[in-house]
Amino acid sequence: MSMEAMYRELGVSPRVYARGEQVLEGLRERFAEIDAVAEYNQLKVLHAMQESRVGAACFAATTGYGYDDVGRTTLEKVYAACFHTEAALVRPQITCGTHALAVALGANLLPGDELLSPVGRPYDTLEEVIGIRPSACSLREYGVTYRQVDLLPDGGFDYDGIRAAIGPKTKLITIQRSKGYATRPSFSVEEIGRLIAFCKDCKPDVVCMVDNCYGEFVERQEPSDVGADMVVGSLIKNPGGGLAPVGGYICGTERCVSRCAYRLSAPGLGQEVGANLGLMPALYQGFFLAPTVVAGALKGAIFAANLYEGLGFRVVPGGAEARHDIIQAVELGSKEAMVAFCKGIQAAAPVDSYVTPYPWDMPGYEDQVIMAAGAFVQGSSIELSADGPIRPPYAVYFQGGLTWQHAKVGILLSLQQLADAGLAEL
Ligand SMILES: *Cc1c(COP(=O)(O)O)cnc(C)c1O
């Protein structure tokens, strides 16, 4: 069977397939750059594993308290070596990215302290963690105040505003690398480094934390290479490589990370407890594969940007722009178009390809959210997925794909759905 016929069998028409091939012609150089970053990061991870003396004993399961868990301790050494930090907390007991961020904030802010976001509104779920939206057990309930400095209209940092906002109470500065559900640009590691340097210049002892979700391995450097005291993320996104079934990480200074460990388990216990429950092989192997999995996801994001931009949709980032995370926003302009796009992504999934996604009231989010994901790991967004809150400008956020080839067919099927519904003009 020809390639075109194979695609047709999966529901992609010859016209949509041809359109995709035409777009790909122009992307060879971009793809070669992505492969070079993956190669660099593969070496970085490999070196971290060798240096930390990963051995077969690391893969054994532990239960109960998990005292002397060599697999857990060594994995934390690997993360610290890779992110170039003094310490790391990498645990299946961290349930998701929001949890990791809540632990990092809660552990390092005390009553009377102030938290500052110099990059505008944080990711939706953080609003309840912070207490921007009233919520039980928020930082606000515990007497931690919050300030925010919005980005300038051109997306740049408002340095004057930030200087004015840093005061005697400012204890921790949170910087979100990825745009999340906003249509602002994501920040490069270099830009984050400049912002951290500015903040530390205003107040040398302020703690700078970076929400690193979706950013890991996109560049050669991580925010911890440019002055961040803590970098925080989810293992069912980039660093889990698609194999980690659960978990989160916090890499950073010994002081910050040990506080996080006491907050996660209990004062006095800290990093010494936490059984690995047999998950170590997946966490190690996933981290090993993460650089190449991220490369596949990046190719998918760039392909989607160029395909949809060519059809007249606004895409963030633009097709030719540099990438700082694996997320691609496509502004579709209506709820119907969001549903059609997500249907296409869902139809391309290896799992649950037969179900239809609908908007729903998801915990932690203010607006209804639509999600398409047919993943091996529930909610994993390093696997091919698309989601977005049902609100103007009706943007879907597309991300992931364990392989570039899977991302490609998913994107083509999303366009097929839009074309079939008369919502996109080929
Ligand atoms: C996904 C994400 C989070 C939250 O992670 P969950 O695992 O969904 O809880 C936080 N910040 C950003 C920027 C994210 O992309």
PDB file of C-alpha atoms in Angstrom, residues 55-347:
ATOM      1  CA  GLY A  55      22.849   0.154  38.495  1.00  0.00           C
ATOM      2  CA  ALA A  56      20.408  -2.756  38.341  1.00  0.00           C
ATOM      3  CA  ALA A  57      19.798  -2.489  42.105  1.00  0.00           C
ATOM      4  CA  CYS A  58      18.128   0.885  41.463  1.00  0.00           C
ATOM      5  CA  PHE A  59      15.176  -0.838  39.797  1.00  0.00           C
ATOM      6  CA  ALA A  60      14.054  -2.881  42.820  1.00  0.00           C
ATOM      7  CA  ALA A  61      10.673  -2.084  44.352  1.00  0.00           C
ATOM      8  CA  THR A  62      10.375  -0.840  47.917  1.00  0.00           C
ATOM      9  CA  THR A  63       7.279  -0.637  50.090  1.00  0.00           C
ATOM     10  CA  GLY A  64       6.219   0.828  53.422  1.00  0.00           C
ATOM     11  CA  TYR A  65       8.477   3.610  54.686  1.00  0.00           C
ATOM     12  CA  GLY A  66      10.997   3.048  51.945  1.00  0.00           C
ATOM     13  CA  TYR A  67      14.037   3.626  54.163  1.00  0.00           C
ATOM     14  CA  ASP A  68      17.400   3.305  52.363  1.00  0.00           C
ATOM     15  CA  ASP A  69      15.733   3.214  48.969  1.00  0.00           C
ATOM     16  CA  VAL A  70      18.755   3.240  46.644  1.00  0.00           C
ATOM     17  CA  GLY A  71      16.606   3.565  43.506  1.00  0.00           C
ATOM     18  CA  ARG A  72      14.888   6.682  44.811  1.00  0.00           C
ATOM     19  CA  THR A  73      18.074   8.306  46.114  1.00  0.00           C
ATOM     20  CA  THR A  74      19.988   7.603  42.918  1.00  0.00           C
ATOM     21  CA  LEU A  75      17.171   8.912  40.705  1.00  0.00           C
ATOM     22  CA  GLU A  76      17.239  12.143  42.691  1.00  0.00           C
ATOM     23  CA  LYS A  77      21.013  12.309  42.113  1.00  0.00           C
ATOM     24  CA  VAL A  78      20.441  11.838  38.378  1.00  0.00           C
ATOM     25  CA  TYR A  79      17.945  14.717  38.231  1.00  0.00           C
ATOM     26  CA  ALA A  80      20.222  16.970  40.289  1.00  0.00           C
ATOM     27  CA  ALA A  81      23.201  16.113  38.031  1.00  0.00           C
ATOM     28  CA  CYS A  82      21.205  16.776  34.875  1.00  0.00           C
ATOM     29  CA  PHE A  83      19.701  20.077  36.084  1.00  0.00           C
ATOM     30  CA  HIS A  84      23.010  21.110  37.703  1.00  0.00           C
ATOM     31  CA  THR A  85      21.448  21.659  41.124  1.00  0.00           C
ATOM     32  CA  GLU A  86      22.563  20.780  44.653  1.00  0.00           C
ATOM     33  CA  ALA A  87      19.507  18.630  45.316  1.00  0.00           C
ATOM     34  CA  ALA A  88      16.371  17.122  43.802  1.00  0.00           C
ATOM     35  CA  LEU A  89      13.098  15.684  45.032  1.00  0.00           C
ATOM     36  CA  VAL A  90      11.631  13.264  42.456  1.00  0.00           C
ATOM     37  CA  ARG A  91       8.700  11.260  43.728  1.00  0.00           C
ATOM     38  CA  PRO A  92       5.692   9.247  42.617  1.00  0.00           C
ATOM     39  CA  GLN A  93       4.027  10.685  45.748  1.00  0.00           C
ATOM     40  CA  ILE A  94       3.968  14.055  43.980  1.00  0.00           C
ATOM     41  CA  THR A  95       0.677  13.557  42.170  1.00  0.00           C
ATOM     42  CA  CYS A  96       0.968  16.151  39.379  1.00  0.00           C
ATOM     43  CA  GLY A  97       2.579  19.436  38.377  1.00  0.00           C
ATOM     44  CA  THR A  98       0.183  21.522  40.446  1.00  0.00           C
ATOM     45  CA  HIS A  99       1.046  19.426  43.491  1.00  0.00           C
ATOM     46  CA  ALA A 100       4.791  19.876  42.918  1.00  0.00           C
ATOM     47  CA  LEU A 101       4.318  23.648  42.622  1.00  0.00           C
ATOM     48  CA  ALA A 102       2.063  23.753  45.711  1.00  0.00           C
ATOM     49  CA  VAL A 103       4.716  21.850  47.697  1.00  0.00           C
ATOM     50  CA  ALA A 104       7.513  24.149  46.502  1.00  0.00           C
ATOM     51  CA  LEU A 105       5.520  27.293  47.348  1.00  0.00           C
ATOM     52  CA  GLY A 106       4.052  26.040  50.623  1.00  0.00           C
ATOM     53  CA  ALA A 107       7.431  24.841  51.856  1.00  0.00           C
ATOM     54  CA  ASN A 108       9.270  28.075  51.129  1.00  0.00           C
ATOM     55  CA  LEU A 109       6.696  30.711  52.115  1.00  0.00           C
ATOM     56  CA  LEU A 110       5.708  31.451  55.724  1.00  0.00           C
ATOM     57  CA  PRO A 111       2.922  33.615  57.177  1.00  0.00           C
ATOM     58  CA  GLY A 112       3.661  37.271  56.468  1.00  0.00           C
ATOM     59  CA  ASP A 113       5.725  36.506  53.343  1.00  0.00           C
ATOM     60  CA  GLU A 114       4.755  37.767  49.926  1.00  0.00           C
ATOM     61  CA  LEU A 115       4.812  35.832  46.655  1.00  0.00           C
ATOM     62  CA  LEU A 116       5.412  37.762  43.440  1.00  0.00           C
ATOM     63  CA  SER A 117       4.675  36.756  39.851  1.00  0.00           C
ATOM     64  CA  PRO A 118       6.516  39.172  37.539  1.00  0.00           C
ATOM     65  CA  VAL A 119       5.122  37.468  34.416  1.00  0.00           C
ATOM     66  CA  GLY A 120       1.404  38.069  34.836  1.00  0.00           C
ATOM     67  CA  ARG A 121      -1.319  35.655  35.751  1.00  0.00           C
ATOM     68  CA  PRO A 122      -0.139  32.138  36.605  1.00  0.00           C
ATOM     69  CA  TYR A 123      -1.456  28.845  35.245  1.00  0.00           C
ATOM     70  CA  ASP A 124      -5.161  28.307  36.070  1.00  0.00           C
ATOM     71  CA  THR A 125      -4.722  25.688  38.809  1.00  0.00           C
ATOM     72  CA  LEU A 126      -2.185  27.894  40.622  1.00  0.00           C
ATOM     73  CA  GLU A 127      -4.896  30.509  41.229  1.00  0.00           C
ATOM     74  CA  GLU A 128      -6.441  28.278  43.873  1.00  0.00           C
ATOM     75  CA  VAL A 129      -3.067  27.226  45.292  1.00  0.00           C
ATOM     76  CA  ILE A 130      -2.193  30.898  45.783  1.00  0.00           C
ATOM     77  CA  GLY A 131      -5.705  31.995  46.735  1.00  0.00           C
ATOM     78  CA  ILE A 132      -6.268  34.414  43.842  1.00  0.00           C
ATOM     79  CA  ARG A 133      -9.570  32.539  43.658  1.00  0.00           C
ATOM     80  CA  PRO A 134     -10.681  31.790  47.246  1.00  0.00           C
ATOM     81  CA  SER A 135      -9.945  28.183  48.058  1.00  0.00           C
ATOM     82  CA  ALA A 136      -9.581  25.992  51.134  1.00  0.00           C
ATOM     83  CA  CYS A 137      -5.951  25.605  52.269  1.00  0.00           C
ATOM     84  CA  SER A 138      -4.663  28.221  49.812  1.00  0.00           C
ATOM     85  CA  LEU A 139      -1.471  30.145  50.652  1.00  0.00           C
ATOM     86  CA  ARG A 140      -3.666  33.143  51.285  1.00  0.00           C
ATOM     87  CA  GLU A 141      -5.510  31.325  54.081  1.00  0.00           C
ATOM     88  CA  TYR A 142      -2.120  30.784  55.725  1.00  0.00           C
ATOM     89  CA  GLY A 143      -1.275  34.487  55.595  1.00  0.00           C
ATOM     90  CA  VAL A 144       0.889  34.572  52.474  1.00  0.00           C
ATOM     91  CA  THR A 145       0.097  37.556  50.275  1.00  0.00           C
ATOM     92  CA  TYR A 146       0.393  37.686  46.503  1.00  0.00           C
ATOM     93  CA  ARG A 147       1.388  40.359  44.019  1.00  0.00           C
ATOM     94  CA  GLN A 148       1.521  40.263  40.285  1.00  0.00           C
ATOM     95  CA  VAL A 149       3.187  42.428  37.662  1.00  0.00           C
ATOM     96  CA  ASP A 150       1.699  41.974  34.216  1.00  0.00           C
ATOM     97  CA  LEU A 151       3.763  41.711  31.068  1.00  0.00           C
ATOM     98  CA  LEU A 152       4.028  44.781  28.869  1.00  0.00           C
ATOM     99  CA  PRO A 153       1.707  44.944  25.848  1.00  0.00           C
ATOM    100  CA  ASP A 154       4.560  43.639  23.654  1.00  0.00           C
ATOM    101  CA  GLY A 155       4.988  40.579  25.896  1.00  0.00           C
ATOM    102  CA  GLY A 156       8.207  41.878  27.517  1.00  0.00           C
ATOM    103  CA  PHE A 157       8.989  42.153  31.237  1.00  0.00           C
ATOM    104  CA  ASP A 158       7.886  45.353  33.002  1.00  0.00           C
ATOM    105  CA  TYR A 159      11.200  45.948  34.791  1.00  0.00           C
ATOM    106  CA  ASP A 160      10.099  49.230  36.420  1.00  0.00           C
ATOM    107  CA  GLY A 161       6.931  47.616  37.697  1.00  0.00           C
ATOM    108  CA  ILE A 162       8.865  44.611  38.985  1.00  0.00           C
ATOM    109  CA  ARG A 163      11.407  46.789  40.826  1.00  0.00           C
ATOM    110  CA  ALA A 164       8.538  48.686  42.448  1.00  0.00           C
ATOM    111  CA  ALA A 165       6.745  45.468  43.437  1.00  0.00           C
ATOM    112  CA  ILE A 166       9.732  43.860  45.186  1.00  0.00           C
ATOM    113  CA  GLY A 167       9.515  44.893  48.825  1.00  0.00           C
ATOM    114  CA  PRO A 168      10.617  43.840  52.313  1.00  0.00           C
ATOM    115  CA  LYS A 169       7.980  41.072  52.390  1.00  0.00           C
ATOM    116  CA  THR A 170       8.837  39.608  48.987  1.00  0.00           C
ATOM    117  CA  LYS A 171      10.193  36.155  49.719  1.00  0.00           C
ATOM    118  CA  LEU A 172       9.670  34.142  46.576  1.00  0.00           C
ATOM    119  CA  ILE A 173       9.355  35.004  42.901  1.00  0.00           C
ATOM    120  CA  THR A 174       7.535  32.565  40.647  1.00  0.00           C
ATOM    121  CA  ILE A 175       8.273  32.551  36.939  1.00  0.00           C
ATOM    122  CA  GLN A 176       6.225  30.410  34.575  1.00  0.00           C
ATOM    123  CA  ARG A 177       8.314  29.377  31.567  1.00  0.00           C
ATOM    124  CA  SER A 178       5.470  28.144  29.392  1.00  0.00           C
ATOM    125  CA  LYS A 179       2.457  30.198  28.408  1.00  0.00           C
ATOM    126  CA  GLY A 180      -0.007  27.619  29.753  1.00  0.00           C
ATOM    127  CA  TYR A 181      -3.577  28.588  28.784  1.00  0.00           C
ATOM    128  CA  ALA A 182      -2.652  32.143  27.815  1.00  0.00           C
ATOM    129  CA  THR A 183      -1.766  33.539  24.420  1.00  0.00           C
ATOM    130  CA  ARG A 184       1.398  35.266  25.610  1.00  0.00           C
ATOM    131  CA  PRO A 185       4.761  34.051  24.383  1.00  0.00           C
ATOM    132  CA  SER A 186       6.687  31.428  26.360  1.00  0.00           C
ATOM    133  CA  PHE A 187      10.069  32.531  27.659  1.00  0.00           C
ATOM    134  CA  SER A 188      13.478  31.316  26.569  1.00  0.00           C
ATOM    135  CA  VAL A 189      15.875  30.151  29.271  1.00  0.00           C
ATOM    136  CA  GLU A 190      18.044  33.143  28.420  1.00  0.00           C
ATOM    137  CA  GLU A 191      15.148  35.567  29.022  1.00  0.00           C
ATOM    138  CA  ILE A 192      14.372  33.836  32.313  1.00  0.00           C
ATOM    139  CA  GLY A 193      18.034  34.212  33.289  1.00  0.00           C
ATOM    140  CA  ARG A 194      17.893  37.948  32.655  1.00  0.00           C
ATOM    141  CA  LEU A 195      14.730  38.292  34.725  1.00  0.00           C
ATOM    142  CA  ILE A 196      16.221  36.303  37.622  1.00  0.00           C
ATOM    143  CA  ALA A 197      19.400  38.412  37.545  1.00  0.00           C
ATOM    144  CA  PHE A 198      17.282  41.573  37.671  1.00  0.00           C
ATOM    145  CA  CYS A 199      15.186  40.308  40.604  1.00  0.00           C
ATOM    146  CA  LYS A 200      18.302  39.215  42.557  1.00  0.00           C
ATOM    147  CA  ASP A 201      19.848  42.579  41.855  1.00  0.00           C
ATOM    148  CA  CYS A 202      16.793  44.221  43.454  1.00  0.00           C
ATOM    149  CA  LYS A 203      16.836  41.767  46.365  1.00  0.00           C
ATOM    150  CA  PRO A 204      19.756  39.322  46.611  1.00  0.00           C
ATOM    151  CA  ASP A 205      18.149  36.838  49.026  1.00  0.00           C
ATOM    152  CA  VAL A 206      14.848  36.442  47.165  1.00  0.00           C
ATOM    153  CA  VAL A 207      14.085  32.850  46.119  1.00  0.00           C
ATOM    154  CA  CYS A 208      13.429  32.448  42.385  1.00  0.00           C
ATOM    155  CA  MET A 209      11.301  29.487  41.365  1.00  0.00           C
ATOM    156  CA  VAL A 210      10.556  28.486  37.770  1.00  0.00           C
ATOM    157  CA  ASP A 211       7.456  26.528  36.787  1.00  0.00           C
ATOM    158  CA  ASN A 212       9.286  24.435  34.184  1.00  0.00           C
ATOM    159  CA  CYS A 213       6.234  22.479  32.945  1.00  0.00           C
ATOM    160  CA  TYR A 214       6.523  21.630  29.224  1.00  0.00           C
ATOM    161  CA  GLY A 215       9.936  23.290  28.944  1.00  0.00           C
ATOM    162  CA  GLU A 216      12.329  20.467  29.869  1.00  0.00           C
ATOM    163  CA  PHE A 217      14.803  19.501  27.124  1.00  0.00           C
ATOM    164  CA  VAL A 218      13.450  21.998  24.601  1.00  0.00           C
ATOM    165  CA  GLU A 219      16.721  23.925  24.856  1.00  0.00           C
ATOM    166  CA  ARG A 220      20.261  22.959  25.783  1.00  0.00           C
ATOM    167  CA  GLN A 221      19.983  24.833  29.097  1.00  0.00           C
ATOM    168  CA  GLU A 222      17.431  24.676  31.894  1.00  0.00           C
ATOM    169  CA  PRO A 223      16.402  27.586  34.159  1.00  0.00           C
ATOM    170  CA  SER A 224      18.579  26.110  36.921  1.00  0.00           C
ATOM    171  CA  ASP A 225      21.585  26.877  34.682  1.00  0.00           C
ATOM    172  CA  VAL A 226      20.733  30.590  34.782  1.00  0.00           C
ATOM    173  CA  GLY A 227      20.156  31.205  38.472  1.00  0.00           C
ATOM    174  CA  ALA A 228      16.811  29.628  39.424  1.00  0.00           C
ATOM    175  CA  ASP A 229      16.774  28.375  43.032  1.00  0.00           C
ATOM    176  CA  MET A 230      14.076  25.845  42.212  1.00  0.00           C
ATOM    177  CA  VAL A 231      12.748  24.337  38.972  1.00  0.00           C
ATOM    178  CA  VAL A 232       9.522  22.405  39.214  1.00  0.00           C
ATOM    179  CA  GLY A 233       7.620  20.125  36.850  1.00  0.00           C
ATOM    180  CA  SER A 234       5.468  17.090  36.183  1.00  0.00           C
ATOM    181  CA  LEU A 235       6.626  13.605  35.221  1.00  0.00           C
ATOM    182  CA  ILE A 236       3.598  13.043  33.001  1.00  0.00           C
ATOM    183  CA  LYS A 237       4.929  15.835  30.839  1.00  0.00           C
ATOM    184  CA  ASN A 238       8.413  16.127  29.261  1.00  0.00           C
ATOM    185  CA  PRO A 239      10.829  14.546  31.776  1.00  0.00           C
ATOM    186  CA  GLY A 240       8.800  11.351  32.215  1.00  0.00           C
ATOM    187  CA  GLY A 241       9.390  10.561  28.545  1.00  0.00           C
ATOM    188  CA  GLY A 242       5.885   9.095  28.292  1.00  0.00           C
ATOM    189  CA  LEU A 243       6.833   6.116  30.467  1.00  0.00           C
ATOM    190  CA  ALA A 244       6.486   7.593  33.963  1.00  0.00           C
ATOM    191  CA  PRO A 245       2.947   6.718  35.118  1.00  0.00           C
ATOM    192  CA  VAL A 246       2.866   9.472  37.785  1.00  0.00           C
ATOM    193  CA  GLY A 247       5.105  11.895  39.635  1.00  0.00           C
ATOM    194  CA  GLY A 248       6.680  15.302  39.877  1.00  0.00           C
ATOM    195  CA  TYR A 249      10.083  16.816  40.533  1.00  0.00           C
ATOM    196  CA  ILE A 250      11.644  19.785  42.281  1.00  0.00           C
ATOM    197  CA  CYS A 251      15.333  20.478  41.584  1.00  0.00           C
ATOM    198  CA  GLY A 252      17.193  23.245  43.345  1.00  0.00           C
ATOM    199  CA  THR A 253      19.295  24.385  46.250  1.00  0.00           C
ATOM    200  CA  GLU A 254      19.730  22.052  49.200  1.00  0.00           C
ATOM    201  CA  ARG A 255      17.927  24.541  51.428  1.00  0.00           C
ATOM    202  CA  CYS A 256      14.828  24.911  49.231  1.00  0.00           C
ATOM    203  CA  VAL A 257      14.583  21.223  48.291  1.00  0.00           C
ATOM    204  CA  SER A 258      14.956  19.893  51.834  1.00  0.00           C
ATOM    205  CA  ARG A 259      12.125  22.183  52.947  1.00  0.00           C
ATOM    206  CA  CYS A 260      10.020  20.769  50.077  1.00  0.00           C
ATOM    207  CA  ALA A 261      10.749  17.242  51.326  1.00  0.00           C
ATOM    208  CA  TYR A 262       9.627  18.145  54.859  1.00  0.00           C
ATOM    209  CA  ARG A 263       6.472  19.665  53.454  1.00  0.00           C
ATOM    210  CA  LEU A 264       5.748  16.665  51.212  1.00  0.00           C
ATOM    211  CA  SER A 265       6.227  14.016  53.923  1.00  0.00           C
ATOM    212  CA  ALA A 266       6.486  15.485  57.436  1.00  0.00           C
ATOM    213  CA  PRO A 267       8.792  17.693  59.500  1.00  0.00           C
ATOM    214  CA  GLY A 268      11.634  15.470  60.723  1.00  0.00           C
ATOM    215  CA  LEU A 269      11.087  12.838  58.036  1.00  0.00           C
ATOM    216  CA  GLY A 270      11.793  14.752  54.838  1.00  0.00           C
ATOM    217  CA  GLN A 271      13.571  12.946  52.050  1.00  0.00           C
ATOM    218  CA  GLU A 272      14.262   9.792  54.115  1.00  0.00           C
ATOM    219  CA  VAL A 273      10.835   8.212  53.523  1.00  0.00           C
ATOM    220  CA  GLY A 274       8.768   7.433  50.440  1.00  0.00           C
ATOM    221  CA  ALA A 275       8.553   3.932  48.954  1.00  0.00           C
ATOM    222  CA  ASN A 276       9.121   3.711  45.212  1.00  0.00           C
ATOM    223  CA  LEU A 277       6.356   1.086  44.719  1.00  0.00           C
ATOM    224  CA  GLY A 278       8.162  -0.547  41.810  1.00  0.00           C
ATOM    225  CA  LEU A 279       8.001   2.523  39.587  1.00  0.00           C
ATOM    226  CA  MET A 280      11.753   3.087  39.257  1.00  0.00           C
ATOM    227  CA  PRO A 281      12.313   1.333  35.885  1.00  0.00           C
ATOM    228  CA  ALA A 282       9.692   3.588  34.262  1.00  0.00           C
ATOM    229  CA  LEU A 283      11.030   6.757  35.872  1.00  0.00           C
ATOM    230  CA  TYR A 284      14.633   6.064  34.851  1.00  0.00           C
ATOM    231  CA  GLN A 285      13.850   4.819  31.371  1.00  0.00           C
ATOM    232  CA  GLY A 286      11.387   7.642  30.759  1.00  0.00           C
ATOM    233  CA  PHE A 287      13.981  10.238  31.740  1.00  0.00           C
ATOM    234  CA  PHE A 288      16.475   8.532  29.423  1.00  0.00           C
ATOM    235  CA  LEU A 289      14.037   8.739  26.489  1.00  0.00           C
ATOM    236  CA  ALA A 290      12.761  12.233  27.313  1.00  0.00           C
ATOM    237  CA  PRO A 291      15.133  14.236  25.053  1.00  0.00           C
ATOM    238  CA  THR A 292      14.053  12.343  21.920  1.00  0.00           C
ATOM    239  CA  VAL A 293      10.380  12.235  22.917  1.00  0.00           C
ATOM    240  CA  VAL A 294      10.480  16.019  23.401  1.00  0.00           C
ATOM    241  CA  ALA A 295      12.087  16.360  19.955  1.00  0.00           C
ATOM    242  CA  GLY A 296       9.172  14.469  18.370  1.00  0.00           C
ATOM    243  CA  ALA A 297       6.666  16.653  20.193  1.00  0.00           C
ATOM    244  CA  LEU A 298       8.481  19.797  19.041  1.00  0.00           C
ATOM    245  CA  LYS A 299       8.367  18.671  15.427  1.00  0.00           C
ATOM    246  CA  GLY A 300       4.625  18.128  15.808  1.00  0.00           C
ATOM    247  CA  ALA A 301       4.165  21.615  17.287  1.00  0.00           C
ATOM    248  CA  ILE A 302       6.100  23.256  14.456  1.00  0.00           C
ATOM    249  CA  PHE A 303       4.243  21.246  11.834  1.00  0.00           C
ATOM    250  CA  ALA A 304       0.877  22.231  13.351  1.00  0.00           C
ATOM    251  CA  ALA A 305       1.909  25.903  13.531  1.00  0.00           C
ATOM    252  CA  ASN A 306       2.927  26.031   9.890  1.00  0.00           C
ATOM    253  CA  LEU A 307      -0.031  24.013   8.650  1.00  0.00           C
ATOM    254  CA  TYR A 308      -2.646  26.122  10.465  1.00  0.00           C
ATOM    255  CA  GLU A 309      -0.891  29.435   9.878  1.00  0.00           C
ATOM    256  CA  GLY A 310      -0.940  28.655   6.172  1.00  0.00           C
ATOM    257  CA  LEU A 311      -4.716  28.222   6.393  1.00  0.00           C
ATOM    258  CA  GLY A 312      -5.163  31.679   7.927  1.00  0.00           C
ATOM    259  CA  PHE A 313      -5.443  30.848  11.636  1.00  0.00           C
ATOM    260  CA  ARG A 314      -3.475  32.797  14.251  1.00  0.00           C
ATOM    261  CA  VAL A 315      -0.996  30.489  15.922  1.00  0.00           C
ATOM    262  CA  VAL A 316       1.197  31.102  18.999  1.00  0.00           C
ATOM    263  CA  PRO A 317       4.106  30.795  18.559  1.00  0.00           C
ATOM    264  CA  GLY A 318       4.162  31.646  14.852  1.00  0.00           C
ATOM    265  CA  GLY A 319       5.348  29.034  12.375  1.00  0.00           C
ATOM    266  CA  ALA A 320       8.806  30.560  12.006  1.00  0.00           C
ATOM    267  CA  GLU A 321       9.326  31.550  15.645  1.00  0.00           C
ATOM    268  CA  ALA A 322      11.793  29.956  18.070  1.00  0.00           C
ATOM    269  CA  ARG A 323      10.400  27.358  20.508  1.00  0.00           C
ATOM    270  CA  HIS A 324      10.659  27.472  24.279  1.00  0.00           C
ATOM    271  CA  ASP A 325       8.136  24.758  25.143  1.00  0.00           C
ATOM    272  CA  ILE A 326       6.231  21.971  23.377  1.00  0.00           C
ATOM    273  CA  ILE A 327       2.857  23.744  23.375  1.00  0.00           C
ATOM    274  CA  GLN A 328       1.239  25.067  20.246  1.00  0.00           C
ATOM    275  CA  ALA A 329      -1.773  27.335  20.526  1.00  0.00           C
ATOM    276  CA  VAL A 330      -4.108  27.563  17.544  1.00  0.00           C
ATOM    277  CA  GLU A 331      -6.828  30.198  17.747  1.00  0.00           C
ATOM    278  CA  LEU A 332      -9.846  28.615  16.136  1.00  0.00           C
ATOM    279  CA  GLY A 333     -12.397  31.365  16.823  1.00  0.00           C
ATOM    280  CA  SER A 334     -15.347  29.224  17.922  1.00  0.00           C
ATOM    281  CA  LYS A 335     -16.383  26.472  20.283  1.00  0.00           C
ATOM    282  CA  GLU A 336     -17.440  24.312  17.297  1.00  0.00           C
ATOM    283  CA  ALA A 337     -13.991  24.525  15.746  1.00  0.00           C
ATOM    284  CA  MET A 338     -12.360  23.641  19.090  1.00  0.00           C
ATOM    285  CA  VAL A 339     -14.570  20.554  19.336  1.00  0.00           C
ATOM    286  CA  ALA A 340     -13.790  19.532  15.738  1.00  0.00           C
ATOM    287  CA  PHE A 341     -10.025  19.927  16.261  1.00  0.00           C
ATOM    288  CA  CYS A 342     -10.137  17.856  19.438  1.00  0.00           C
ATOM    289  CA  LYS A 343     -12.229  15.172  17.735  1.00  0.00           C
ATOM    290  CA  GLY A 344      -9.469  14.751  15.175  1.00  0.00           C
ATOM    291  CA  ILE A 345      -6.765  14.422  17.827  1.00  0.00           C
ATOM    292  CA  GLN A 346      -8.903  11.915  19.726  1.00  0.00           C
ATOM    293  CA  ALA A 347      -9.545   9.874  16.577  1.00  0.00           C
TER     294      ALA A 347
END
